[in-house]
PDB file of C-alpha atoms in Angstrom:
ATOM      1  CA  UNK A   1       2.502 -19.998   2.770  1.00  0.00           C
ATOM      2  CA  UNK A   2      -0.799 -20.385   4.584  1.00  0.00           C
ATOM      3  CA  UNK A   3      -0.726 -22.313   7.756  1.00  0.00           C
ATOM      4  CA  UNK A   4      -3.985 -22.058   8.639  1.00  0.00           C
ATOM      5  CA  UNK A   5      -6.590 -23.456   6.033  1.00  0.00           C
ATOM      6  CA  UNK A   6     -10.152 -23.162   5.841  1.00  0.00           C
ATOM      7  CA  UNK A   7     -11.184 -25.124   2.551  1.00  0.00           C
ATOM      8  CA  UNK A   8     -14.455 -24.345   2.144  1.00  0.00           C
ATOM      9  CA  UNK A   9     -15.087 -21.116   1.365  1.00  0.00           C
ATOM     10  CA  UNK A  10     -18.776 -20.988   2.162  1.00  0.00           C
ATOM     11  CA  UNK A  11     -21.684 -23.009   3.656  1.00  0.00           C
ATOM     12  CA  UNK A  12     -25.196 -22.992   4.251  1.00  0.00           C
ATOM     13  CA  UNK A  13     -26.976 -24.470   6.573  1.00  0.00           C
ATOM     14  CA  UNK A  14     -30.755 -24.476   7.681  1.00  0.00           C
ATOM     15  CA  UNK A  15     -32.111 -22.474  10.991  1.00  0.00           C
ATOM     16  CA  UNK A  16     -31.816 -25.078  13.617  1.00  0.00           C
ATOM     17  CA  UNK A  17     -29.827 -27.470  11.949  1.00  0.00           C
ATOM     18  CA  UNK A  18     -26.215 -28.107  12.502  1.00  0.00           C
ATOM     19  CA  UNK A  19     -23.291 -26.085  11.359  1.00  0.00           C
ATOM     20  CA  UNK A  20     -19.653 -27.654  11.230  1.00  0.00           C
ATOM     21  CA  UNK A  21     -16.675 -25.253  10.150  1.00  0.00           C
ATOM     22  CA  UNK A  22     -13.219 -26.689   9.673  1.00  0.00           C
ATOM     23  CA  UNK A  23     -10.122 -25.736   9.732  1.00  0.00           C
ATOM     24  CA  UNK A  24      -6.434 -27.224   8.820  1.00  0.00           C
ATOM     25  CA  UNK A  25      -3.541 -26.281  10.057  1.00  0.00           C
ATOM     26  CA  UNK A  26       0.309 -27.215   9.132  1.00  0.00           C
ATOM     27  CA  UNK A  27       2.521 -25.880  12.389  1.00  0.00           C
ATOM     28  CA  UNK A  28       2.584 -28.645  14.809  1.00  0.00           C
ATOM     29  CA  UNK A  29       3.894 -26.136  17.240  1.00  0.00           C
ATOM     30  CA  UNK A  30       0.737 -23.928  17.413  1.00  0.00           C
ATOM     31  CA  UNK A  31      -0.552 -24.354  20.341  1.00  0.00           C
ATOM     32  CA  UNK A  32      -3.518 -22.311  20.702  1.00  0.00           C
ATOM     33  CA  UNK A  33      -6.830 -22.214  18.283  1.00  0.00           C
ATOM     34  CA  UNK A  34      -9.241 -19.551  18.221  1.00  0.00           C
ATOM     35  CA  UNK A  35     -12.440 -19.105  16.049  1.00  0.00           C
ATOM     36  CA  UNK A  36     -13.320 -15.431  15.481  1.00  0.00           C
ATOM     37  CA  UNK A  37     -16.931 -14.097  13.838  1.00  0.00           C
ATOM     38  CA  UNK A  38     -16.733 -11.433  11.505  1.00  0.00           C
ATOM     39  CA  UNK A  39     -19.431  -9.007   9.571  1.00  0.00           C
ATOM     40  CA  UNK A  40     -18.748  -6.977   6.669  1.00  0.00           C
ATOM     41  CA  UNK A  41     -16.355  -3.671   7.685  1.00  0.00           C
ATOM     42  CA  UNK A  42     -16.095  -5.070  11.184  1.00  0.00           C
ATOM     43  CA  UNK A  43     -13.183  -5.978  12.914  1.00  0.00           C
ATOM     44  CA  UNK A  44     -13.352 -10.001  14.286  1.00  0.00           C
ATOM     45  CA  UNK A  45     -14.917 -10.755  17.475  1.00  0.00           C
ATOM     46  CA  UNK A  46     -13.210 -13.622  19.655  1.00  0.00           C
ATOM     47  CA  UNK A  47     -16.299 -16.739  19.448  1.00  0.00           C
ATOM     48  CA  UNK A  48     -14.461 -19.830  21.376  1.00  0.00           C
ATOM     49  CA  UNK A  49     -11.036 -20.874  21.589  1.00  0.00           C
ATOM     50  CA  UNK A  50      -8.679 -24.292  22.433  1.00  0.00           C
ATOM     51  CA  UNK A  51      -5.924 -24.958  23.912  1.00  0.00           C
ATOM     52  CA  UNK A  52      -3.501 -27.748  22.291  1.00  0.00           C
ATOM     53  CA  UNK A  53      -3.496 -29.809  25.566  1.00  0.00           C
ATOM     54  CA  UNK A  54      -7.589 -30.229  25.101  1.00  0.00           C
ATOM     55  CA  UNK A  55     -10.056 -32.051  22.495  1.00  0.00           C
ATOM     56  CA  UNK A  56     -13.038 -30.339  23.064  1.00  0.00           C
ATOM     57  CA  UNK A  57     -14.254 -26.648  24.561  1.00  0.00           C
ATOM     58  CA  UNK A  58     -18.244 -25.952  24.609  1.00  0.00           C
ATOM     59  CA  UNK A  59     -19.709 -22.703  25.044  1.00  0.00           C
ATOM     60  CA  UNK A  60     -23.277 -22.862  24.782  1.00  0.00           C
ATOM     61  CA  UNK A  61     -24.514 -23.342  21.433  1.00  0.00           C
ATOM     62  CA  UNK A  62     -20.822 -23.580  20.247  1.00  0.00           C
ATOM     63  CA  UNK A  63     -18.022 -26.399  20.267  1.00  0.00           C
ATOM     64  CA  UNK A  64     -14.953 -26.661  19.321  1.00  0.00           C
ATOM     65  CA  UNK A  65     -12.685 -29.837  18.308  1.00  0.00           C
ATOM     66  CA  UNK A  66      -9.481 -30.299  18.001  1.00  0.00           C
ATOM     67  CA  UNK A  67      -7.503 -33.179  16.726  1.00  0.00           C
ATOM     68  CA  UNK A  68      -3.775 -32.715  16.847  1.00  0.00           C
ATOM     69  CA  UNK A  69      -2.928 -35.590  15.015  1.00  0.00           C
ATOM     70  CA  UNK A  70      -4.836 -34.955  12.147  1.00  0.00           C
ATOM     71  CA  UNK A  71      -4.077 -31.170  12.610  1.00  0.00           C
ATOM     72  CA  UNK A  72      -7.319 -30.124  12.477  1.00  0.00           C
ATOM     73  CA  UNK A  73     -10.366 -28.335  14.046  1.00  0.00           C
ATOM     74  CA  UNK A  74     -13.520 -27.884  13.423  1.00  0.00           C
ATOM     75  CA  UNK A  75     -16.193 -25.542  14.913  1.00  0.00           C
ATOM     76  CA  UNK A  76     -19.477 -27.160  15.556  1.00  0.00           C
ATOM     77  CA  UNK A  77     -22.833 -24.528  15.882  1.00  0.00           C
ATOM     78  CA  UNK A  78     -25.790 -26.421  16.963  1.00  0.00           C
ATOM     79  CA  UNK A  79     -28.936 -25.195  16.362  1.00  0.00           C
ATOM     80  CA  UNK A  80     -27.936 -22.807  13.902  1.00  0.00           C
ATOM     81  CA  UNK A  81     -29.717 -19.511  13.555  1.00  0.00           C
ATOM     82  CA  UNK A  82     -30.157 -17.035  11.217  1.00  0.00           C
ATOM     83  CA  UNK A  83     -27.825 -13.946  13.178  1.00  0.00           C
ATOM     84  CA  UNK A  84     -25.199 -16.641  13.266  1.00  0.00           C
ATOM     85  CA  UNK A  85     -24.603 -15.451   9.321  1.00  0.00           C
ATOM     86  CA  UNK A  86     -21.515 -14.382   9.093  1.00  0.00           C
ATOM     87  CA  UNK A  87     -17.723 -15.167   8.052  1.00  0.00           C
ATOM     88  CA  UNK A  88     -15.995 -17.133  10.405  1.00  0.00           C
ATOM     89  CA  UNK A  89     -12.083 -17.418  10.999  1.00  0.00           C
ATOM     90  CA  UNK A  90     -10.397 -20.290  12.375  1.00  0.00           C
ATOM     91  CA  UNK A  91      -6.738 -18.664  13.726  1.00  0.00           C
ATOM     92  CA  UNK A  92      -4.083 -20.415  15.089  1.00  0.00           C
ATOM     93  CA  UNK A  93      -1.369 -18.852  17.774  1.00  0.00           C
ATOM     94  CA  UNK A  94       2.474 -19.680  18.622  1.00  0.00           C
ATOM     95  CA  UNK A  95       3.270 -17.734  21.596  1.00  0.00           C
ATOM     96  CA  UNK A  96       6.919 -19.122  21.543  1.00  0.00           C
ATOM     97  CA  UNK A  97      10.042 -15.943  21.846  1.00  0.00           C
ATOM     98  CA  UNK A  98       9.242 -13.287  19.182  1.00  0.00           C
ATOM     99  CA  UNK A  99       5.940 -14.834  17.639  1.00  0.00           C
ATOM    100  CA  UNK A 100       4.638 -14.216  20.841  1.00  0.00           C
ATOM    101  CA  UNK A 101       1.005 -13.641  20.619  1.00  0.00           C
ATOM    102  CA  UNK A 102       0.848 -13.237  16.769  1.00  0.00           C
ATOM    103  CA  UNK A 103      -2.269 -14.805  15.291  1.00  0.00           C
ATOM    104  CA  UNK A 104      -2.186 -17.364  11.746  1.00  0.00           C
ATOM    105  CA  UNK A 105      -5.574 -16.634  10.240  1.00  0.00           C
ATOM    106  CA  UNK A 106      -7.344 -18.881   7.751  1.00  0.00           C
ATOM    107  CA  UNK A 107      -9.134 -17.118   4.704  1.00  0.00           C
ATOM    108  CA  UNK A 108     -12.501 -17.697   6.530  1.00  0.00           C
ATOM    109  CA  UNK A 109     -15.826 -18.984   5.716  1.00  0.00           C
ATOM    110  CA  UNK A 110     -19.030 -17.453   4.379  1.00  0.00           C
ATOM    111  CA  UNK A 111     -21.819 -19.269   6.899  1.00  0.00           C
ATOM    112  CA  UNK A 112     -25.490 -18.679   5.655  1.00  0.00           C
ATOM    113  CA  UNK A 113     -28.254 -19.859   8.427  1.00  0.00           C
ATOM    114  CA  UNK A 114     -31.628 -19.589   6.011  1.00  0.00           C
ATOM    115  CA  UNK A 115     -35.342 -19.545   7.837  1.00  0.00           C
TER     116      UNK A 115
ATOM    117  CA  UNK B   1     -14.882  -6.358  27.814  1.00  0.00           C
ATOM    118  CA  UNK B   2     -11.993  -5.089  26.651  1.00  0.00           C
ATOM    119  CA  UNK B   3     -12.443  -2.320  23.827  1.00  0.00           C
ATOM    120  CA  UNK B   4     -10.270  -1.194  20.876  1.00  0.00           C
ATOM    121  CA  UNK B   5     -10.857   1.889  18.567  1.00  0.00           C
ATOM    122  CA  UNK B   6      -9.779   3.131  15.439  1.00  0.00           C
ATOM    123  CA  UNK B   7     -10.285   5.976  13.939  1.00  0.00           C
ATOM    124  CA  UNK B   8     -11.317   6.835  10.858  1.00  0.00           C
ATOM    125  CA  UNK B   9     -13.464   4.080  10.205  1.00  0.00           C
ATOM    126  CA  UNK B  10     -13.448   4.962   6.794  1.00  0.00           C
ATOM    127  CA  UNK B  11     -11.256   7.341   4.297  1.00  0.00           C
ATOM    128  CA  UNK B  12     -11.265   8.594   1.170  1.00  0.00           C
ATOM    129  CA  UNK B  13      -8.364  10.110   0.007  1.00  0.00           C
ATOM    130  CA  UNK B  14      -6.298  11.165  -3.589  1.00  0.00           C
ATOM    131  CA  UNK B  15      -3.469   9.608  -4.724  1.00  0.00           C
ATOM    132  CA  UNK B  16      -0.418  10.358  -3.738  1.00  0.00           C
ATOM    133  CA  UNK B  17      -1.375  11.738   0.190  1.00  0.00           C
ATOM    134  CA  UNK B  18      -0.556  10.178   3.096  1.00  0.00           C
ATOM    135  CA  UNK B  19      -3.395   8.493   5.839  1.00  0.00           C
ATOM    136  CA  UNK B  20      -2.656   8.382   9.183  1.00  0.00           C
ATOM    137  CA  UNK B  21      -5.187   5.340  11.195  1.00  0.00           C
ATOM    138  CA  UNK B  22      -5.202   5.591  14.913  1.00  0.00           C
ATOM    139  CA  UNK B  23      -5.820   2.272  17.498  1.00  0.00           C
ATOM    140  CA  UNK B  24      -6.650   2.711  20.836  1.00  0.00           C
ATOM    141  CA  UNK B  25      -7.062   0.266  23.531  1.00  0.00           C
ATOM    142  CA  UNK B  26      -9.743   1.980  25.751  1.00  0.00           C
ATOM    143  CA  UNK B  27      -9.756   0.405  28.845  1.00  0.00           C
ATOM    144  CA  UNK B  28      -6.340  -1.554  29.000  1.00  0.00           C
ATOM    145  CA  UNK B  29      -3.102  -1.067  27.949  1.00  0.00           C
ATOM    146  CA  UNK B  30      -1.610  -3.075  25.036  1.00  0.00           C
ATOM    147  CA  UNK B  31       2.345  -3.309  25.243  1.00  0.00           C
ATOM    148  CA  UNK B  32       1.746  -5.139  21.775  1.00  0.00           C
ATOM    149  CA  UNK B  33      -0.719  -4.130  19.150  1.00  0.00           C
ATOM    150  CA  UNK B  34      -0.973  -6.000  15.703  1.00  0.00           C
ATOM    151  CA  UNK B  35      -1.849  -4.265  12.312  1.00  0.00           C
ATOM    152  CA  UNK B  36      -2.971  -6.708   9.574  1.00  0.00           C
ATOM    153  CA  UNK B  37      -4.899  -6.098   5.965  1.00  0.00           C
ATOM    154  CA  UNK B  38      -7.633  -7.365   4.910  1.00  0.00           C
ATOM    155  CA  UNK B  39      -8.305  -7.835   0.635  1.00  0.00           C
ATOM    156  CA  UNK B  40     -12.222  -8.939  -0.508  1.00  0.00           C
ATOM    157  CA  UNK B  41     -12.619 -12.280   0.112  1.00  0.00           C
ATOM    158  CA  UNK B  42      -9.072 -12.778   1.373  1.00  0.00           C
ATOM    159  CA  UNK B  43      -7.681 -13.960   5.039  1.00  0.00           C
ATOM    160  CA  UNK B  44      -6.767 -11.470   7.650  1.00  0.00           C
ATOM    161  CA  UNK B  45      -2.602 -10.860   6.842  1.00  0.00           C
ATOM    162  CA  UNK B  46      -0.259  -9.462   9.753  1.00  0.00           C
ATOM    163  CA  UNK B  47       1.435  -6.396   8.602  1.00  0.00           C
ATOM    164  CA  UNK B  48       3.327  -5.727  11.854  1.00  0.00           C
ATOM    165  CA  UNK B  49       3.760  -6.139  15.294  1.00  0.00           C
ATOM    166  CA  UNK B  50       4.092  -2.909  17.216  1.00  0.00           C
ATOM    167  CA  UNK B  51       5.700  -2.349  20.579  1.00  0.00           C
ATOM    168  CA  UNK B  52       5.192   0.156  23.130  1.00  0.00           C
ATOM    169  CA  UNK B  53       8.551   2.133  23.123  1.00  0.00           C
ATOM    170  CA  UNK B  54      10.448   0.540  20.077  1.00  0.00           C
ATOM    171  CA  UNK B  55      10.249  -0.307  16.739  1.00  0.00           C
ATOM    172  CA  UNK B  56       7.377  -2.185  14.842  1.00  0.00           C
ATOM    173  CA  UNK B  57       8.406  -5.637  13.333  1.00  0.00           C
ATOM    174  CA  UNK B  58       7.395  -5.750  10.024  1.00  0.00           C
ATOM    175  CA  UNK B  59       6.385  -9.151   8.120  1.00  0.00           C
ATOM    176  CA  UNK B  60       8.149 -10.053   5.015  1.00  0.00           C
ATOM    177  CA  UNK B  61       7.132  -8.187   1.903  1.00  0.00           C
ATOM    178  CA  UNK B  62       6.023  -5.225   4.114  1.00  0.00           C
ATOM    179  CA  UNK B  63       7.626  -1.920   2.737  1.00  0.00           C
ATOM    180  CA  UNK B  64       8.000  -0.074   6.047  1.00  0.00           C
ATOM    181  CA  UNK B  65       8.965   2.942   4.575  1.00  0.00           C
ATOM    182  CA  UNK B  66       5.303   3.578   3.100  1.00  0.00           C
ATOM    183  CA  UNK B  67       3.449   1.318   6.140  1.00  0.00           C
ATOM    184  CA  UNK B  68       4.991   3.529   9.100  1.00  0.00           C
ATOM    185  CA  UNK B  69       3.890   2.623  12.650  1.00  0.00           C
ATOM    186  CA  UNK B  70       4.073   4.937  15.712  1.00  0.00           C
ATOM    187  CA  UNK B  71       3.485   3.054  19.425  1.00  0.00           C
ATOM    188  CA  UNK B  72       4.276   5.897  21.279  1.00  0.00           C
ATOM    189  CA  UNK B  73       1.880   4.701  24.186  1.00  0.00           C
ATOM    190  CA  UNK B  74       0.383   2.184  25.980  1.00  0.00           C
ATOM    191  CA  UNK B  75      -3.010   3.029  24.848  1.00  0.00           C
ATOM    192  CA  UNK B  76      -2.286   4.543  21.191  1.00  0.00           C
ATOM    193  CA  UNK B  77      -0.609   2.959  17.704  1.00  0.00           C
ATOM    194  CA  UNK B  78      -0.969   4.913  14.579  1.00  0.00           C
ATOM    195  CA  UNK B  79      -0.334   3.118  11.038  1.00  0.00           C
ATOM    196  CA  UNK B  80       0.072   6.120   8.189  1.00  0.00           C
ATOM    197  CA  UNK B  81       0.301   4.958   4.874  1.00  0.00           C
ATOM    198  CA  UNK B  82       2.705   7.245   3.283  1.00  0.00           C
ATOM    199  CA  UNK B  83       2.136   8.307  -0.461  1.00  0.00           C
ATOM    200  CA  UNK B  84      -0.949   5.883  -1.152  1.00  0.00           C
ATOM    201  CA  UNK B  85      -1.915   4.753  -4.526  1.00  0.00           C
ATOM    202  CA  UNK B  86      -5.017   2.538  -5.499  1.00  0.00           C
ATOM    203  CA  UNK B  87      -3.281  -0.890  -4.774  1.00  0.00           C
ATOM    204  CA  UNK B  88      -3.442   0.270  -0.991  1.00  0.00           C
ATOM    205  CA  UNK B  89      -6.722   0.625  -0.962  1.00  0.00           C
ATOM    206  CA  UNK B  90      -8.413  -1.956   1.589  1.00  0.00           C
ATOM    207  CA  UNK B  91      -9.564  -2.723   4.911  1.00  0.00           C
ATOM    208  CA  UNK B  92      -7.009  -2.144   7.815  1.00  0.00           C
ATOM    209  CA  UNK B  93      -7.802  -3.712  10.993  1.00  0.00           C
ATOM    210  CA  UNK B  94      -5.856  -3.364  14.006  1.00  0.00           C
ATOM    211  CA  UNK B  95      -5.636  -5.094  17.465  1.00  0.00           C
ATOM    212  CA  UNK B  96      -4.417  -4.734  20.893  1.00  0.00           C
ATOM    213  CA  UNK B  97      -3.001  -7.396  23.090  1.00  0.00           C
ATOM    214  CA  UNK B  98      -4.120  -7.041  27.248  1.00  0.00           C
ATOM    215  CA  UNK B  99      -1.063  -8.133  28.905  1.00  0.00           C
ATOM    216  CA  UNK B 100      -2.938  -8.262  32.453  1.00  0.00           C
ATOM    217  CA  UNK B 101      -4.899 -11.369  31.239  1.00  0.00           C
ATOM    218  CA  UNK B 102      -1.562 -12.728  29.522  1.00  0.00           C
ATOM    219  CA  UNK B 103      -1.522 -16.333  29.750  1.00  0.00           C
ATOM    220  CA  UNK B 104      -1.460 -19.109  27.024  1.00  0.00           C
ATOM    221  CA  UNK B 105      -4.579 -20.521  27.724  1.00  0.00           C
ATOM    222  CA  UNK B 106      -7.032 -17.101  27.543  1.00  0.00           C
ATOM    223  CA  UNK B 107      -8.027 -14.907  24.842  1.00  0.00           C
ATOM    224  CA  UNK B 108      -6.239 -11.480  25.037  1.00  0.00           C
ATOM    225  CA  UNK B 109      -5.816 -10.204  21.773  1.00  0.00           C
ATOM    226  CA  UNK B 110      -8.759  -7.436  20.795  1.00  0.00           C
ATOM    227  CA  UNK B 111      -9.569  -6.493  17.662  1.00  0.00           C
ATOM    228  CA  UNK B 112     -10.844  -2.796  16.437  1.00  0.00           C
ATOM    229  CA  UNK B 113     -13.653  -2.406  13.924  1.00  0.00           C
ATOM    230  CA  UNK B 114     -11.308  -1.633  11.056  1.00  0.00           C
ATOM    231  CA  UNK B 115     -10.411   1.045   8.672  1.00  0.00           C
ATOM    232  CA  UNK B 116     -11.781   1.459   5.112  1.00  0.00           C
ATOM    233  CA  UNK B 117      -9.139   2.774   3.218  1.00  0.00           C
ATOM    234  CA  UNK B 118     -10.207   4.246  -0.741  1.00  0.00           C
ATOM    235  CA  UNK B 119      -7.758   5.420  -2.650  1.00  0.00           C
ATOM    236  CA  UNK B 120      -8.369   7.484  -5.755  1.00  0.00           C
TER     237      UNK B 120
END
């Protein structure tokens, strides 16, 4: 049963444009949302991350938004360039008792910044 | 920034052996260190959850007779996969929780570069 869903399974986007990854979710008691950037036979590197209590967190060129209601976030690159190429992973977290810490990982998607 | 290893970053091995893939935290200690799986063009999946000191919680359809996890210390889990065959052949990445920066609202869970795992 995936919790965390990342529908599209790829998207490309033009250098300096706008990139906007989503990501669904079905746990209404996650409470923490991170987006991870992968490269091929690399482990995930930690990118930006919410908390449930917030809408929005900005990091530079990246933003993240989160809508509880709608369960969903979405991951907003802006301007996209071309070493931003890379799978990204929305994950979820539900650091209540024995899940403590344990990450939900969506099945990522393939972004492709071209020149 | 916190760092995680593992070691080998790649193996090639015949059916039937056993691999043993070490994860070390190298400049904090991780009470709690996660080992998930990784298939082509698949999500990251949670194998276990392993614990400084006591026994690894394995998720559901995890055999942990052939997945066994050692946590002996603070800075160290190995994952051996006992008696592989070709189905266990994939990318094994583990990471390491820093319990100093534990709080909800922070990122403390490190990953390592992974394991390539080939079996023949």
């Amino acid at each position: 049963d995936q919790q965390v869903k990342q529908n599209s399974p790829s998207l490309s986007v033009q250098e300096g444009r706008i990139s906007i990854l989503n990501c669904d979710y079905t746990n209404s008691m996650f409470d923490y949302f991170l987006w991870y950037k992968k490269y091929p036979a690399e482990g995930p590197t930690f990118l930006i991350s919410i908390s449930s209590i917030k809408d929005k967190n900005e990091d530079g060129r990246f933003t993240v938004f989160l809508n509880k209601s709608a369960k969903h976030l979405s991951l907003h690159i802006v301007p996209s360039q071309p070493g931003d190429s890379a799978v990204y992973f929305c994950a979820a977290r539900d650091d209540r008792g024995s899940t403590l810490g344990r990450l939900y990982f969506g099945r990522g998607t393939q972004l492709t910044v071209w020149p | 920034g916190a760092v995680v290893s593992q070691h080998p970053s790649w193996v090639i091995c015949k059916s039937g052996t056993s691999v043993k893939i070490e994860c070390r935290s190298l400049d904090f200690q991780a009470t709690t260190m996660f080992w998930y799986r990784q298939f082509p063009k698949q999500s990251l999946m949670l194998m276990a959850t392993s614990n400084e000191g006591s026994k690894a919680t394995y998720e559901q359809g995890v055999e942990k007779d052939k997945f066994l996890i050692n946590h002996a210390s603070l800075t160290l889990s190995t994952l051996t996969v006992t008696s592989a065959h070709p189905e266990d052949s994939s990318f094994y990445i583990c990471s390491a929780r820093d319990m100093t920066r534990a709080g909800w609202d922070q990122e403390t869970q490190y990953f390592g570069p992974g394991t390539r795992l080939l079996v023949l």
